C-alpha atoms as a printed R data frame, in Angstrom:
    type eleno elety resid chain resno       x      y      z
1   ATOM     1    CA   UNK     A     1 -52.949 66.895 46.997
2   ATOM     2    CA   UNK     A     2 -54.247 65.248 50.154
3   ATOM     3    CA   UNK     A     3 -53.053 61.704 50.786
4   ATOM     4    CA   UNK     A     4 -56.675 60.522 50.567
5   ATOM     5    CA   UNK     A     5 -56.383 61.195 46.824
6   ATOM     6    CA   UNK     A     6 -53.351 58.942 46.549
7   ATOM     7    CA   UNK     A     7 -53.672 55.741 44.547
8   ATOM     8    CA   UNK     A     8 -51.281 52.756 44.406
9   ATOM     9    CA   UNK     A     9 -48.527 53.566 41.934
10  ATOM    10    CA   UNK     A    10 -45.243 52.396 40.487
11  ATOM    11    CA   UNK     A    11 -43.909 55.906 39.733
12  ATOM    12    CA   UNK     A    12 -42.199 58.305 42.137
13  ATOM    13    CA   UNK     A    13 -41.941 61.951 41.053
14  ATOM    14    CA   UNK     A    14 -39.339 64.376 42.403
15  ATOM    15    CA   UNK     A    15 -39.121 68.129 41.856
16  ATOM    16    CA   UNK     A    16 -35.617 69.412 41.143
17  ATOM    17    CA   UNK     A    17 -35.413 73.141 41.859
18  ATOM    18    CA   UNK     A    18 -32.759 75.816 42.246
19  ATOM    19    CA   UNK     A    19 -29.967 73.692 40.873
20  ATOM    20    CA   UNK     A    20 -26.984 74.402 38.608
21  ATOM    21    CA   UNK     A    21 -27.458 70.948 37.066
22  ATOM    22    CA   UNK     A    22 -29.604 71.000 33.931
23  ATOM    23    CA   UNK     A    23 -32.198 68.366 33.132
24  ATOM    24    CA   UNK     A    24 -30.105 66.724 30.402
25  ATOM    25    CA   UNK     A    25 -27.091 66.444 32.699
26  ATOM    26    CA   UNK     A    26 -29.226 65.000 35.499
27  ATOM    27    CA   UNK     A    27 -30.747 62.400 33.159
28  ATOM    28    CA   UNK     A    28 -27.317 61.481 31.787
29  ATOM    29    CA   UNK     A    29 -25.767 61.100 35.247
30  ATOM    30    CA   UNK     A    30 -28.663 58.907 36.391
31  ATOM    31    CA   UNK     A    31 -29.162 56.875 33.244
32  ATOM    32    CA   UNK     A    32 -31.092 53.659 33.826
33  ATOM    33    CA   UNK     A    33 -32.885 55.121 36.870
34  ATOM    34    CA   UNK     A    34 -34.787 58.134 35.545
35  ATOM    35    CA   UNK     A    35 -37.742 57.105 33.366
36  ATOM    36    CA   UNK     A    36 -38.858 60.580 32.346
37  ATOM    37    CA   UNK     A    37 -38.199 64.218 33.130
38  ATOM    38    CA   UNK     A    38 -39.699 67.450 31.936
39  ATOM    39    CA   UNK     A    39 -39.185 71.158 32.520
40  ATOM    40    CA   UNK     A    40 -41.789 72.743 34.774
41  ATOM    41    CA   UNK     A    41 -43.505 76.032 34.009
42  ATOM    42    CA   UNK     A    42 -41.188 78.012 36.317
43  ATOM    43    CA   UNK     A    43 -38.034 76.724 34.586
44  ATOM    44    CA   UNK     A    44 -35.486 79.302 33.400
45  ATOM    45    CA   UNK     A    45 -32.014 79.070 31.918
46  ATOM    46    CA   UNK     A    46 -30.587 80.722 35.045
47  ATOM    47    CA   UNK     A    47 -32.456 78.478 37.492
48  ATOM    48    CA   UNK     A    48 -33.378 75.103 35.979
49  ATOM    49    CA   UNK     A    49 -36.531 73.535 37.433
50  ATOM    50    CA   UNK     A    50 -37.838 70.182 36.320
51  ATOM    51    CA   UNK     A    51 -39.741 67.129 37.457
52  ATOM    52    CA   UNK     A    52 -38.211 63.663 37.418
53  ATOM    53    CA   UNK     A    53 -40.186 60.425 37.211
54  ATOM    54    CA   UNK     A    54 -38.667 57.204 38.528
55  ATOM    55    CA   UNK     A    55 -40.346 53.922 37.649
56  ATOM    56    CA   UNK     A    56 -40.430 51.485 40.553
57  ATOM    57    CA   UNK     A    57 -40.035 47.712 40.123
58  ATOM    58    CA   UNK     A    58 -43.560 47.068 41.391
59  ATOM    59    CA   UNK     A    59 -46.717 48.894 42.418
60  ATOM    60    CA   UNK     A    60 -46.567 50.346 45.941
61  ATOM    61    CA   UNK     A    61 -49.948 49.885 47.644
62  ATOM    62    CA   UNK     A    62 -49.268 51.473 51.033
63  ATOM    63    CA   UNK     A    63 -49.224 55.285 51.260
64  ATOM    64    CA   UNK     A    64 -46.946 55.006 54.300
65  ATOM    65    CA   UNK     A    65 -44.420 52.912 52.369
66  ATOM    66    CA   UNK     A    66 -44.650 55.264 49.412
67  ATOM    67    CA   UNK     A    67 -44.025 58.332 51.566
68  ATOM    68    CA   UNK     A    68 -40.925 56.673 53.034
69  ATOM    69    CA   UNK     A    69 -39.673 55.767 49.573
70  ATOM    70    CA   UNK     A    70 -40.327 59.281 48.261
71  ATOM    71    CA   UNK     A    71 -38.504 60.868 51.206
72  ATOM    72    CA   UNK     A    72 -35.581 58.491 50.697
73  ATOM    73    CA   UNK     A    73 -35.352 59.365 46.984
74  ATOM    74    CA   UNK     A    74 -35.466 63.087 47.773
75  ATOM    75    CA   UNK     A    75 -32.637 62.529 50.240
76  ATOM    76    CA   UNK     A    76 -30.689 60.565 47.632
77  ATOM    77    CA   UNK     A    77 -30.946 63.361 45.077
78  ATOM    78    CA   UNK     A    78 -30.704 66.285 47.514
79  ATOM    79    CA   UNK     A    79 -27.382 67.310 45.992
80  ATOM    80    CA   UNK     A    80 -29.160 68.024 42.722
81  ATOM    81    CA   UNK     A    81 -31.849 70.159 44.328
82  ATOM    82    CA   UNK     A    82 -34.490 67.656 45.457
83  ATOM    83    CA   UNK     A    83 -36.224 68.933 48.593
84  ATOM    84    CA   UNK     A    84 -35.431 66.589 51.470
85  ATOM    85    CA   UNK     A    85 -38.373 67.990 53.443
86  ATOM    86    CA   UNK     A    86 -40.910 67.215 50.701
87  ATOM    87    CA   UNK     A    87 -43.469 64.604 51.720
88  ATOM    88    CA   UNK     A    88 -46.358 65.295 49.336
89  ATOM    89    CA   UNK     A    89 -47.362 61.899 47.927
90  ATOM    90    CA   UNK     A    90 -49.702 63.362 45.290
91  ATOM    91    CA   UNK     A    91 -48.231 65.247 42.334
92  ATOM    92    CA   UNK     A    92 -49.985 67.200 39.589
93  ATOM    93    CA   UNK     A    93 -48.487 66.254 36.239
94  ATOM    94    CA   UNK     A    94 -48.914 69.596 34.493
95  ATOM    95    CA   UNK     A    95 -46.463 68.744 31.719
96  ATOM    96    CA   UNK     A    96 -44.867 71.196 29.310
97  ATOM    97    CA   UNK     A    97 -45.728 72.620 25.907
98  ATOM    98    CA   UNK     A    98 -42.108 72.389 24.795
99  ATOM    99    CA   UNK     A    99 -41.326 68.963 23.333
100 ATOM   100    CA   UNK     A   100 -37.627 69.767 23.579
101 ATOM   101    CA   UNK     A   101 -38.121 70.027 27.333
102 ATOM   102    CA   UNK     A   102 -38.959 66.332 27.764
103 ATOM   103    CA   UNK     A   103 -36.646 63.356 28.197
104 ATOM   104    CA   UNK     A   104 -38.045 59.818 28.194
105 ATOM   105    CA   UNK     A   105 -36.268 56.516 28.798
106 ATOM   106    CA   UNK     A   106 -39.007 53.860 28.968
107 ATOM   107    CA   UNK     A   107 -36.534 51.098 29.790
108 ATOM   108    CA   UNK     A   108 -35.272 52.817 32.952
109 ATOM   109    CA   UNK     A   109 -36.424 51.206 36.197
110 ATOM   110    CA   UNK     A   110 -35.048 51.743 39.692
111 ATOM   111    CA   UNK     A   111 -34.112 48.236 40.780
112 ATOM   112    CA   UNK     A   112 -34.831 46.707 44.204
113 ATOM   113    CA   UNK     A   113 -31.132 46.734 45.181
114 ATOM   114    CA   UNK     A   114 -30.806 50.444 44.344
115 ATOM   115    CA   UNK     A   115 -33.959 51.300 46.303
116 ATOM   116    CA   UNK     A   116 -32.861 49.200 49.275
117 ATOM   117    CA   UNK     A   117 -29.613 51.187 49.498
118 ATOM   118    CA   UNK     A   118 -31.482 54.487 49.108
119 ATOM   119    CA   UNK     A   119 -33.900 53.666 51.928
120 ATOM   120    CA   UNK     A   120 -31.112 52.360 54.169
121 ATOM   121    CA   UNK     A   121 -29.075 55.567 53.726
122 ATOM   122    CA   UNK     A   122 -32.131 57.693 54.478
123 ATOM   123    CA   UNK     A   123 -33.002 55.704 57.608
124 ATOM   124    CA   UNK     A   124 -29.417 56.048 58.820
125 ATOM   125    CA   UNK     A   125 -29.650 59.814 58.310
126 ATOM   126    CA   UNK     A   126 -32.903 59.920 60.303
127 ATOM   127    CA   UNK     A   127 -31.420 57.827 63.111
128 ATOM   128    CA   UNK     A   128 -28.320 60.023 63.334
129 ATOM   129    CA   UNK     A   129 -30.468 63.148 63.385
130 ATOM   130    CA   UNK     A   130 -32.647 61.759 66.169
131 ATOM   131    CA   UNK     A   131 -29.580 60.729 68.173
132 ATOM   132    CA   UNK     A   132 -28.089 64.202 67.818
133 ATOM   133    CA   UNK     A   133 -31.305 65.808 69.032
134 ATOM   134    CA   UNK     A   134 -31.404 63.525 72.079
135 ATOM   135    CA   UNK     A   135 -27.743 64.123 72.882
136 ATOM   136    CA   UNK     A   136 -27.370 67.853 72.313
137 ATOM   137    CA   UNK     A   137 -30.824 69.379 71.962
138 ATOM   138    CA   UNK     A   138 -31.525 72.616 70.125
139 ATOM   139    CA   UNK     A   139 -29.533 74.950 72.377
140 ATOM   140    CA   UNK     A   140 -25.974 74.144 71.266
141 ATOM   141    CA   UNK     A   141 -23.865 77.040 70.031
142 ATOM   142    CA   UNK     A   142 -23.740 77.487 66.256
143 ATOM   143    CA   UNK     A   143 -20.902 75.904 64.359
144 ATOM   144    CA   UNK     A   144 -17.966 78.308 64.310
145 ATOM   145    CA   UNK     A   145 -16.791 79.709 60.989
146 ATOM   146    CA   UNK     A   146 -13.223 78.748 61.883
147 ATOM   147    CA   UNK     A   147 -14.273 75.111 62.194
148 ATOM   148    CA   UNK     A   148 -15.871 75.193 58.749
149 ATOM   149    CA   UNK     A   149 -12.604 76.593 57.382
150 ATOM   150    CA   UNK     A   150 -10.729 73.727 59.033
151 ATOM   151    CA   UNK     A   151 -13.074 71.192 57.425
152 ATOM   152    CA   UNK     A   152 -12.562 72.782 54.020
153 ATOM   153    CA   UNK     A   153  -8.800 72.549 54.461
154 ATOM   154    CA   UNK     A   154  -9.168 68.745 54.498
155 ATOM   155    CA   UNK     A   155 -11.151 68.711 51.256
156 ATOM   156    CA   UNK     A   156  -9.427 68.356 47.859
157 ATOM   157    CA   UNK     A   157  -9.217 71.639 45.979
158 ATOM   158    CA   UNK     A   158  -9.895 69.841 42.694
159 ATOM   159    CA   UNK     A   159 -12.731 67.302 42.778
160 ATOM   160    CA   UNK     A   160 -15.732 66.141 40.790
161 ATOM   161    CA   UNK     A   161 -18.013 69.042 39.907
162 ATOM   162    CA   UNK     A   162 -21.046 67.717 41.797
163 ATOM   163    CA   UNK     A   163 -18.953 67.166 44.927
164 ATOM   164    CA   UNK     A   164 -17.677 70.737 44.614
165 ATOM   165    CA   UNK     A   165 -21.255 72.010 44.309
166 ATOM   166    CA   UNK     A   166 -22.378 69.926 47.294
167 ATOM   167    CA   UNK     A   167 -19.544 71.392 49.345
168 ATOM   168    CA   UNK     A   168 -20.702 74.917 48.484
169 ATOM   169    CA   UNK     A   169 -24.309 74.085 49.368
170 ATOM   170    CA   UNK     A   170 -23.112 72.495 52.600
171 ATOM   171    CA   UNK     A   171 -21.160 75.600 53.643
172 ATOM   172    CA   UNK     A   172 -24.080 77.822 52.647
173 ATOM   173    CA   UNK     A   173 -26.475 75.859 54.868
174 ATOM   174    CA   UNK     A   174 -24.405 76.788 57.941
175 ATOM   175    CA   UNK     A   175 -23.560 80.401 57.046
176 ATOM   176    CA   UNK     A   176 -24.870 83.336 55.050
177 ATOM   177    CA   UNK     A   177 -24.251 83.793 51.275
178 ATOM   178    CA   UNK     A   178 -21.464 86.351 51.733
179 ATOM   179    CA   UNK     A   179 -19.568 84.227 54.263
180 ATOM   180    CA   UNK     A   180 -20.067 81.068 52.191
181 ATOM   181    CA   UNK     A   181 -18.667 82.781 49.091
182 ATOM   182    CA   UNK     A   182 -15.638 84.039 51.035
183 ATOM   183    CA   UNK     A   183 -14.908 80.612 52.531
184 ATOM   184    CA   UNK     A   184 -15.249 78.734 49.249
185 ATOM   185    CA   UNK     A   185 -13.266 81.325 47.270
186 ATOM   186    CA   UNK     A   186 -10.454 80.873 49.788
187 ATOM   187    CA   UNK     A   187 -10.577 77.107 49.376
188 ATOM   188    CA   UNK     A   188 -11.465 76.277 45.737
189 ATOM   189    CA   UNK     A   189 -12.530 79.324 43.710
190 ATOM   190    CA   UNK     A   190 -13.376 77.655 40.403
191 ATOM   191    CA   UNK     A   191 -13.906 79.870 37.381
192 ATOM   192    CA   UNK     A   192 -14.536 83.602 37.643
193 ATOM   193    CA   UNK     A   193 -17.830 84.279 39.488
194 ATOM   194    CA   UNK     A   194 -18.660 80.546 39.451
195 ATOM   195    CA   UNK     A   195 -18.970 80.279 43.243
196 ATOM   196    CA   UNK     A   196 -21.360 83.229 43.389
197 ATOM   197    CA   UNK     A   197 -23.441 81.703 40.587
198 ATOM   198    CA   UNK     A   198 -23.775 78.383 42.412
199 ATOM   199    CA   UNK     A   199 -24.723 80.156 45.646
200 ATOM   200    CA   UNK     A   200 -27.388 82.200 43.890
201 ATOM   201    CA   UNK     A   201 -28.865 79.013 42.440
202 ATOM   202    CA   UNK     A   202 -29.254 77.440 45.860
203 ATOM   203    CA   UNK     A   203 -32.333 77.641 48.029
204 ATOM   204    CA   UNK     A   204 -30.803 77.738 51.474
205 ATOM   205    CA   UNK     A   205 -31.646 74.803 53.710
206 ATOM   206    CA   UNK     A   206 -33.298 72.574 51.111
207 ATOM   207    CA   UNK     A   207 -30.418 70.978 49.223
208 ATOM   208    CA   UNK     A   208 -27.414 69.795 51.249
209 ATOM   209    CA   UNK     A   209 -26.770 70.596 54.895
210 ATOM   210    CA   UNK     A   210 -23.468 70.925 56.735
211 ATOM   211    CA   UNK     A   211 -23.584 67.225 57.597
212 ATOM   212    CA   UNK     A   212 -22.408 66.427 54.062
213 ATOM   213    CA   UNK     A   213 -19.193 68.390 54.593
214 ATOM   214    CA   UNK     A   214 -18.763 66.937 58.081
215 ATOM   215    CA   UNK     A   215 -18.859 63.376 56.777
216 ATOM   216    CA   UNK     A   216 -16.618 64.147 53.776
217 ATOM   217    CA   UNK     A   217 -14.033 65.973 55.909
218 ATOM   218    CA   UNK     A   218 -14.034 63.248 58.554
219 ATOM   219    CA   UNK     A   219 -13.189 60.659 55.895
220 ATOM   220    CA   UNK     A   220 -10.137 62.763 55.083
221 ATOM   221    CA   UNK     A   221  -8.909 63.121 58.656
222 ATOM   222    CA   UNK     A   222 -10.742 66.120 60.113
223 ATOM   223    CA   UNK     A   223 -11.658 65.985 63.791
224 ATOM   224    CA   UNK     A   224 -13.251 68.714 65.921
225 ATOM   225    CA   UNK     A   225 -10.678 70.556 68.019
226 ATOM   226    CA   UNK     A   226 -12.778 70.483 71.199
227 ATOM   227    CA   UNK     A   227 -15.739 68.595 72.584
228 ATOM   228    CA   UNK     A   228 -17.815 71.751 72.263
229 ATOM   229    CA   UNK     A   229 -17.016 71.728 68.550
230 ATOM   230    CA   UNK     A   230 -18.278 68.153 68.370
231 ATOM   231    CA   UNK     A   231 -21.544 69.299 69.942
232 ATOM   232    CA   UNK     A   232 -21.879 72.053 67.373
233 ATOM   233    CA   UNK     A   233 -21.133 69.590 64.594
234 ATOM   234    CA   UNK     A   234 -23.747 67.136 65.793
235 ATOM   235    CA   UNK     A   235 -26.313 69.918 66.032
236 ATOM   236    CA   UNK     A   236 -25.649 70.848 62.432
237 ATOM   237    CA   UNK     A   237 -25.992 67.248 61.355
238 ATOM   238    CA   UNK     A   238 -29.388 67.156 63.049
239 ATOM   239    CA   UNK     A   239 -30.832 70.465 61.974
240 ATOM   240    CA   UNK     A   240 -28.911 71.571 58.887
241 ATOM   241    CA   UNK     A   241 -29.215 75.278 59.646
């Protein structure tokens, strides 16, 4: 999987792991973008795992450009379980023996405008993270649980399912599973045991970090109570957990 084995390509492959969103739902929600997807060998009903192929509008001939594009796409789909830290440009297409575990849409192509937005959002995230590191360093105090509770109080109790899941992942990235479950149950419990199920499906630190909740709460009026809280917030935006 060394980059020396990489060849120019017009397909980007993402691994979706530890997600409550099944392959069919992912393909449906991203219709026109996802060209193919298939269940990987470690897939289970409790923890769906699958690979997604996205056809690009043209062949990418620079491994540096392709790595940037792949990182940006992983960032775009981080809420589904794509690993934002993944940078492996070479994938092994092992496939699946189960024909039912394959979805193909040959007409789907990620357009230039879509990719431009994806890359721009990723670069903004990288710039904000770098700025936070320069400003606050790694020694800031951890984000207080009380501040996370305040942020949740600004969030709508009833919202789109994926936004609800992202909020749970975001809280989990800054706390432990027991604390995250308590905080979310006190804010928007969902169905019986649903919060615990979502938390169990998450791989801490690889899906959505606390920055997602920070941005969403800010849009709804949340502000840190003290400057020290702002420092903690910025640290979380930079390092996730």
